[in-house]
Structure formats: structure tokens, C-alpha cells
PDB file of C-alpha atoms in Angstrom:
ATOM      1  CA  MET A 296     -27.490 135.748 103.695  1.00 67.00           C
ATOM      2  CA  LYS A 297     -25.159 133.192 102.108  1.00 68.00           C
ATOM      3  CA  LYS A 298     -22.266 135.647 102.445  1.00 76.00           C
ATOM      4  CA  ALA A 299     -22.992 136.171 106.184  1.00 66.00           C
ATOM      5  CA  LEU A 300     -23.242 132.403 106.706  1.00 57.00           C
ATOM      6  CA  GLY A 301     -19.911 131.907 104.909  1.00 66.00           C
ATOM      7  CA  ILE A 302     -18.230 134.540 107.107  1.00 73.00           C
ATOM      8  CA  LEU A 303     -19.739 132.933 110.222  1.00 58.00           C
ATOM      9  CA  LEU A 304     -18.390 129.506 109.208  1.00 61.00           C
ATOM     10  CA  LEU A 305     -14.971 131.052 108.575  1.00 66.00           C
ATOM     11  CA  ILE A 306     -14.990 132.636 112.043  1.00 67.00           C
ATOM     12  CA  VAL A 307     -15.982 129.313 113.646  1.00 59.00           C
ATOM     13  CA  GLN A 308     -13.075 127.597 111.866  1.00 66.00           C
ATOM     14  CA  LEU A 309     -10.680 130.300 113.062  1.00 59.00           C
ATOM     15  CA  PHE A 310     -11.889 129.941 116.656  1.00 60.00           C
ATOM     16  CA  THR A 311     -11.260 126.201 116.401  1.00 58.00           C
ATOM     17  CA  GLY A 312      -7.678 127.020 115.397  1.00 54.00           C
ATOM     18  CA  CYS A 313      -7.378 129.347 118.396  1.00 49.00           C
ATOM     19  CA  MET A 314      -8.514 126.654 120.783  1.00 51.00           C
ATOM     20  CA  MET A 315      -6.098 124.144 119.280  1.00 48.00           C
ATOM     21  CA  GLY A 316      -3.295 126.653 119.736  1.00 46.00           C
ATOM     22  CA  GLY A 317      -4.257 127.215 123.365  1.00 49.00           C
ATOM     23  CA  MET A 318      -4.334 123.483 124.026  1.00 48.00           C
ATOM     24  CA  GLY A 319      -0.889 123.100 122.461  1.00 46.00           C
ATOM     25  CA  MET A 320       0.524 125.903 124.581  1.00 45.00           C
ATOM     26  CA  MET A 321      -0.667 124.155 127.723  1.00 46.00           C
ATOM     27  CA  GLY A 322       1.016 120.963 126.564  1.00 45.00           C
ATOM     28  CA  MET A 323      -2.199 118.959 126.337  1.00 45.00           C
ATOM     29  CA  ASP A 324      -1.616 117.391 122.943  1.00 42.00           C
ATOM     30  CA  HIS A 325       2.079 116.935 123.784  1.00 42.00           C
ATOM     31  CA  GLN A 326       1.238 114.737 126.774  1.00 40.00           C
ATOM     32  CA  GLN A 327      -1.319 112.768 124.795  1.00 41.00           C
ATOM     33  CA  ASP A 328       1.330 111.978 122.154  1.00 39.00           C
ATOM     34  CA  HIS A 329       3.387 110.206 124.812  1.00 39.00           C
ATOM     35  CA  GLY A 330       0.802 107.416 124.881  1.00 35.00           C
ATOM     36  CA  GLU A 331       0.442 105.792 128.264  1.00 40.00           C
ATOM     37  CA  MET A 332       0.947 108.025 131.260  1.00 40.00           C
ATOM     38  CA  ASN A 333       1.073 106.557 134.745  1.00 44.00           C
ATOM     39  CA  SER A 334      -2.537 106.238 135.862  1.00 49.00           C
ATOM     40  CA  GLU A 335      -1.471 105.442 139.416  1.00 64.00           C
ATOM     41  CA  LYS A 336      -2.357 107.857 142.178  1.00 78.00           C
ATOM     42  CA  ALA A 337      -0.804 108.478 145.554  1.00 86.00           C
ATOM     43  CA  ILE A 338      -2.498 106.265 148.122  1.00 92.00           C
ATOM     44  CA  SER A 339      -3.280 106.982 151.758  1.00 94.00           C
ATOM     45  CA  LYS A 340      -4.438 104.098 153.955  1.00 95.00           C
ATOM     46  CA  GLU A 341      -5.821 104.353 157.479  1.00 95.00           C
ATOM     47  CA  VAL A 342      -6.202 101.521 159.971  1.00 94.00           C
ATOM     48  CA  ILE A 343      -7.830 101.838 163.391  1.00 94.00           C
ATOM     49  CA  THR A 344      -7.111  99.037 165.816  1.00 89.00           C
ATOM     50  CA  SER A 345      -7.710  99.004 169.549  1.00 85.00           C
ATOM     51  CA  ASN A 346      -6.612 102.469 170.771  1.00 91.00           C
ATOM     52  CA  TYR A 347      -4.414 103.335 167.788  1.00 95.00           C
ATOM     53  CA  LYS A 348      -4.866 104.972 164.420  1.00 96.00           C
ATOM     54  CA  LEU A 349      -2.228 104.183 161.771  1.00 96.00           C
ATOM     55  CA  VAL A 350      -1.994 106.232 158.570  1.00 97.00           C
ATOM     56  CA  ALA A 351       0.330 105.162 155.753  1.00 96.00           C
ATOM     57  CA  GLU A 352       1.191 107.398 152.785  1.00 95.00           C
ATOM     58  CA  PHE A 353       2.240 105.700 149.543  1.00 94.00           C
ATOM     59  CA  PRO A 354       3.294 108.218 146.844  1.00 93.00           C
ATOM     60  CA  ILE A 355       3.568 107.152 143.201  1.00 87.00           C
ATOM     61  CA  PRO A 356       6.813 105.214 142.663  1.00 87.00           C
ATOM     62  CA  GLN A 357       8.905 106.718 139.836  1.00 85.00           C
ATOM     63  CA  GLN A 358      11.694 104.988 137.941  1.00 84.00           C
ATOM     64  CA  HIS A 359      15.165 106.363 138.882  1.00 86.00           C
ATOM     65  CA  SER A 360      13.629 108.455 141.689  1.00 86.00           C
ATOM     66  CA  GLU A 361      13.975 108.080 145.429  1.00 89.00           C
ATOM     67  CA  VAL A 362      10.489 108.015 146.902  1.00 91.00           C
ATOM     68  CA  GLY A 363       9.662 108.607 150.576  1.00 93.00           C
ATOM     69  CA  TYR A 364       6.980 106.534 152.305  1.00 95.00           C
ATOM     70  CA  SER A 365       5.607 107.421 155.730  1.00 96.00           C
ATOM     71  CA  LEU A 366       3.569 105.921 158.543  1.00 96.00           C
ATOM     72  CA  THR A 367       2.134 107.834 161.491  1.00 96.00           C
ATOM     73  CA  ILE A 368       0.720 106.135 164.569  1.00 96.00           C
ATOM     74  CA  THR A 369      -1.572 108.038 166.933  1.00 96.00           C
ATOM     75  CA  ASN A 370      -2.741 106.929 170.368  1.00 95.00           C
ATOM     76  CA  LEU A 371      -6.474 107.704 170.291  1.00 95.00           C
ATOM     77  CA  LEU A 372      -6.699 108.023 174.088  1.00 94.00           C
ATOM     78  CA  THR A 373      -3.891 110.552 174.515  1.00 94.00           C
ATOM     79  CA  LYS A 374      -4.132 112.061 170.988  1.00 94.00           C
ATOM     80  CA  GLN A 375      -0.312 111.863 170.857  1.00 94.00           C
ATOM     81  CA  ARG A 376       1.840 110.383 168.130  1.00 95.00           C
ATOM     82  CA  VAL A 377       3.456 107.093 169.050  1.00 94.00           C
ATOM     83  CA  VAL A 378       7.225 107.020 168.514  1.00 94.00           C
ATOM     84  CA  GLN A 379       7.962 103.837 170.466  1.00 94.00           C
ATOM     85  CA  ALA A 380       7.034 101.158 167.949  1.00 94.00           C
ATOM     86  CA  GLU A 381       8.734  98.377 166.036  1.00 95.00           C
ATOM     87  CA  VAL A 382       8.035  99.088 162.362  1.00 96.00           C
ATOM     88  CA  PHE A 383       9.408  97.456 159.210  1.00 96.00           C
ATOM     89  CA  PHE A 384       9.102  98.779 155.654  1.00 95.00           C
ATOM     90  CA  GLU A 385       9.222  96.271 152.800  1.00 94.00           C
ATOM     91  CA  VAL A 386       9.265  96.523 149.014  1.00 91.00           C
ATOM     92  CA  ILE A 387       8.449  93.287 147.185  1.00 90.00           C
ATOM     93  CA  ALA A 388       8.629  92.861 143.394  1.00 86.00           C
ATOM     94  CA  SER A 389       5.307  91.340 142.395  1.00 80.00           C
ATOM     95  CA  GLU A 390       5.656  91.448 138.616  1.00 67.00           C
ATOM     96  CA  LYS A 391       8.499  92.426 136.309  1.00 58.00           C
ATOM     97  CA  THR A 392       7.367  94.464 133.302  1.00 48.00           C
ATOM     98  CA  GLU A 393      10.511  95.975 131.796  1.00 48.00           C
ATOM     99  CA  ASN A 394      14.266  95.545 131.964  1.00 46.00           C
ATOM    100  CA  ILE A 395      16.046  98.898 131.942  1.00 42.00           C
ATOM    101  CA  ASN A 396      19.535  97.629 131.015  1.00 39.00           C
ATOM    102  CA  SER A 397      20.037  94.199 129.511  1.00 38.00           C
ATOM    103  CA  GLY A 398      23.044  93.554 131.764  1.00 43.00           C
ATOM    104  CA  GLU A 399      21.254  94.618 134.950  1.00 47.00           C
ATOM    105  CA  ASN A 400      20.057  92.024 137.441  1.00 48.00           C
ATOM    106  CA  THR A 401      16.299  92.343 137.537  1.00 51.00           C
ATOM    107  CA  PRO A 402      14.046  91.304 140.408  1.00 52.00           C
ATOM    108  CA  SER A 403      11.944  88.189 140.011  1.00 55.00           C
ATOM    109  CA  ASN A 404       8.362  87.810 141.179  1.00 64.00           C
ATOM    110  CA  ASN A 405       7.893  88.064 144.959  1.00 73.00           C
ATOM    111  CA  GLU A 406      11.542  88.967 145.515  1.00 81.00           C
ATOM    112  CA  LYS A 407      11.943  91.133 148.612  1.00 83.00           C
ATOM    113  CA  LEU A 408      13.844  94.213 147.425  1.00 85.00           C
ATOM    114  CA  VAL A 409      14.099  95.748 150.880  1.00 86.00           C
ATOM    115  CA  SER A 410      13.037  94.989 154.443  1.00 90.00           C
ATOM    116  CA  ASN A 411      14.216  97.697 156.831  1.00 92.00           C
ATOM    117  CA  LYS A 412      13.406  98.403 160.447  1.00 95.00           C
ATOM    118  CA  ILE A 413      12.605 102.105 160.685  1.00 95.00           C
ATOM    119  CA  GLU A 414      12.557 104.532 163.604  1.00 95.00           C
ATOM    120  CA  ALA A 415      10.322 107.548 164.164  1.00 94.00           C
ATOM    121  CA  ASN A 416      11.786 110.922 163.187  1.00 94.00           C
ATOM    122  CA  GLU A 417      11.452 114.199 165.126  1.00 92.00           C
ATOM    123  CA  ASN A 418       7.955 114.702 163.642  1.00 91.00           C
ATOM    124  CA  GLY A 419       6.769 111.336 164.918  1.00 92.00           C
ATOM    125  CA  GLU A 420       6.746 109.801 161.430  1.00 95.00           C
ATOM    126  CA  PHE A 421       8.192 106.458 160.464  1.00 96.00           C
ATOM    127  CA  ARG A 422       9.754 107.265 157.070  1.00 96.00           C
ATOM    128  CA  SER A 423      11.589 105.124 154.566  1.00 94.00           C
ATOM    129  CA  LEU A 424      13.146 106.043 151.220  1.00 92.00           C
ATOM    130  CA  PHE A 425      13.468 103.681 148.281  1.00 90.00           C
ATOM    131  CA  LEU A 426      15.095 104.205 144.862  1.00 89.00           C
ATOM    132  CA  PHE A 427      13.343 102.383 142.010  1.00 84.00           C
ATOM    133  CA  HIS A 428      15.701 101.271 139.224  1.00 81.00           C
ATOM    134  CA  SER A 429      13.252  99.445 136.985  1.00 78.00           C
ATOM    135  CA  VAL A 430       9.671  99.594 135.836  1.00 67.00           C
ATOM    136  CA  SER A 431       7.703  96.891 137.593  1.00 78.00           C
ATOM    137  CA  LYS A 432       4.730  96.150 139.803  1.00 86.00           C
ATOM    138  CA  VAL A 433       5.596  96.297 143.510  1.00 88.00           C
ATOM    139  CA  ASN A 434       4.003  95.558 146.868  1.00 91.00           C
ATOM    140  CA  LEU A 435       4.782  98.241 149.453  1.00 92.00           C
ATOM    141  CA  VAL A 436       4.271  97.161 153.063  1.00 94.00           C
ATOM    142  CA  PHE A 437       4.483  98.658 156.553  1.00 96.00           C
ATOM    143  CA  ASN A 438       4.618  95.925 159.228  1.00 95.00           C
ATOM    144  CA  VAL A 439       4.013  97.013 162.822  1.00 95.00           C
ATOM    145  CA  ILE A 440       5.256  94.409 165.330  1.00 95.00           C
ATOM    146  CA  SER A 441       4.930  96.334 168.606  1.00 93.00           C
ATOM    147  CA  LEU A 442       3.314  99.541 169.877  1.00 93.00           C
ATOM    148  CA  GLU A 443       4.613 101.499 172.864  1.00 90.00           C
ATOM    149  CA  ASN A 444       6.970  98.638 173.759  1.00 85.00           C
ATOM    150  CA  GLU A 445       4.176  96.035 173.803  1.00 89.00           C
ATOM    151  CA  LYS A 446       4.239  93.167 171.315  1.00 89.00           C
ATOM    152  CA  ILE A 447       1.114  92.822 169.207  1.00 87.00           C
ATOM    153  CA  SER A 448      -0.378  89.322 169.014  1.00 87.00           C
ATOM    154  CA  PHE A 449      -0.997  89.773 165.268  1.00 89.00           C
ATOM    155  CA  PRO A 450       1.296  92.229 163.471  1.00 91.00           C
ATOM    156  CA  ILE A 451      -0.493  95.095 161.742  1.00 94.00           C
ATOM    157  CA  GLU A 452       0.218  95.077 158.019  1.00 94.00           C
ATOM    158  CA  ILE A 453      -0.628  98.067 155.829  1.00 95.00           C
ATOM    159  CA  PHE A 454       0.148  97.481 152.165  1.00 93.00           C
ATOM    160  CA  THR A 455      -0.597  98.525 148.608  1.00 92.00           C
ATOM    161  CA  ASN A 456       0.250  97.301 145.115  1.00 91.00           C
ATOM    162  CA  GLN A 457       1.538  99.929 142.697  1.00 88.00           C
ATOM    163  CA  ASN A 458       3.113 100.182 139.263  1.00 87.00           C
ATOM    164  CA  VAL A 459       6.464 101.951 139.048  1.00 84.00           C
ATOM    165  CA  ALA A 460       6.008 104.803 136.567  1.00 80.00           C
ATOM    166  CA  GLU A 461       8.424 105.214 133.677  1.00 80.00           C
ATOM    167  CA  GLU A 462      10.785 108.145 133.790  1.00 71.00           C
ATOM    168  CA  GLN A 463       9.175 111.083 131.976  1.00 64.00           C
ATOM    169  CA  GLU A 464      10.848 114.013 130.292  1.00 51.00           C
ATOM    170  CA  ASN A 465       9.860 117.130 132.182  1.00 48.00           C
ATOM    171  CA  HIS A 466       8.426 119.941 130.095  1.00 44.00           C
ATOM    172  CA  GLU A 467       7.461 122.899 132.230  1.00 46.00           C
ATOM    173  CA  SER A 468       4.310 124.695 131.206  1.00 46.00           C
ATOM    174  CA  GLY A 469       5.198 127.569 128.916  1.00 46.00           C
ATOM    175  CA  SER A 470       8.670 126.271 128.053  1.00 50.00           C
ATOM    176  CA  TRP A 471       7.310 124.423 125.033  1.00 55.00           C
ATOM    177  CA  ILE A 472       4.934 126.210 122.645  1.00 64.00           C
ATOM    178  CA  ASP A 473       3.222 124.409 119.799  1.00 67.00           C
ATOM    179  CA  PRO A 474       3.418 126.127 116.379  1.00 70.00           C
ATOM    180  CA  LEU A 475      -0.394 125.961 116.277  1.00 72.00           C
ATOM    181  CA  TRP A 476      -0.403 128.490 119.101  1.00 69.00           C
ATOM    182  CA  PHE A 477       1.125 131.092 116.785  1.00 74.00           C
ATOM    183  CA  ILE A 478      -1.454 130.290 114.082  1.00 81.00           C
ATOM    184  CA  GLY A 479      -4.262 130.586 116.631  1.00 77.00           C
ATOM    185  CA  ALA A 480      -2.886 133.893 117.937  1.00 76.00           C
ATOM    186  CA  ALA A 481      -2.650 135.294 114.399  1.00 79.00           C
ATOM    187  CA  ALA A 482      -6.204 134.130 113.643  1.00 76.00           C
ATOM    188  CA  MET A 483      -7.504 135.704 116.857  1.00 76.00           C
ATOM    189  CA  THR A 484      -5.791 138.994 115.984  1.00 79.00           C
ATOM    190  CA  ALA A 485      -7.342 138.927 112.505  1.00 76.00           C
ATOM    191  CA  ILE A 486     -10.802 138.267 113.958  1.00 76.00           C
ATOM    192  CA  MET A 487     -10.442 141.136 116.439  1.00 71.00           C
ATOM    193  CA  ILE A 488      -9.436 143.514 113.653  1.00 76.00           C
ATOM    194  CA  PHE A 489     -12.321 142.265 111.461  1.00 68.00           C
ATOM    195  CA  VAL A 490     -14.897 142.664 114.265  1.00 69.00           C
ATOM    196  CA  HIS A 491     -13.813 146.222 115.116  1.00 66.00           C
ATOM    197  CA  LEU A 492     -13.938 147.444 111.485  1.00 67.00           C
TER     198      LEU A 492
END
């Protein structure tokens, strides 16, 4: 009985090694070693006012990456996208968290990094691109001043606050294999041979 229990414990330990190898192959422990990952998520905001529905898409801002933000406006009576509108896109630095290069001019709090008037594209989307050079907290804002050539008494403002994610090294799944994977594979092979004997 003691011998069977000892063999069972050995098998359990080997299976633990197999699971660790599998986790390493999928890059799980590799990502955890990097410490903080960006916990931000892409944000979609919807506003319904009068006869219009406005939907803004705010993807996760990434350092050294050009990110595209979009706003769609739909007339609820006609169910058509509105392309005649006066829309501004703004990026405002709300908090500086890291300086990328010591010689680089860095934005101060509440500094407007961009304020562009944007036009609708062929898909009826108001899109704006912005390249983030530093890691900081930003306010992203769509301001709608007029709809279908009519001024709005109070501009519609759709905004979100996001953290710019640090640039990450890309490791595609399968391109990096942990040495524990090989140990787990060898242990699994040994168990299979042992079971079939």
C-alpha cells in the first residue's frame, strides 16, 4: 500500500510539472514576470439626445502607436448616419507619469495635446488618429457643436480618461517556449510508458 501511495504521489508531482510546462508554453508565466500590464480596456460610450444616437469608440492608447478613435452619429428618425456635423476631437494630458527621453518636452497637466475638427469618412464615421509619445494619463474627448447643419445650444461632449500603456515586447504564442515545457513533455512521455506497461 505504501509503495502504491508513493507511486501515486510521484505521478501527481509529474503532472504538476506537465501543467507548469503547458503554462510556460502559452506564455502565462512570461507575462506575469513583466509585472504590471495595462489593465485598461477599450471603451465604447453611447449618448442618446433628442433624435440622435452618438457612439464613441476609445481603444486602449499605446505608447509609440498611432491609435484611431471614432464617433458615429445616427438619426433615430431616418435610421441614417449623420455626416453633416461639426465635430472636434481633443486629447488633453491630465497627469504625467513617465518621461520617455530626458531631453523631450513633456506635456504638463491639462495641456491640450490636440484639438482637431474632423469630417465624416465614406463610412459615415468621424475618425481621428493620435500618436502617443509618452506614458501618461489622458482625457480623450469628442465635442459635437452642430448636427445636420444646426447649431446645438449645448455642445455634446463624449469623453473618457485613460492611461497610455507602456510599449510591450511582442512575443507571439508558440515563438517562445519555456524550458519547463520540455521537462513536462518528458515527464508525460514517461508516465504514458509507465501506464501502458
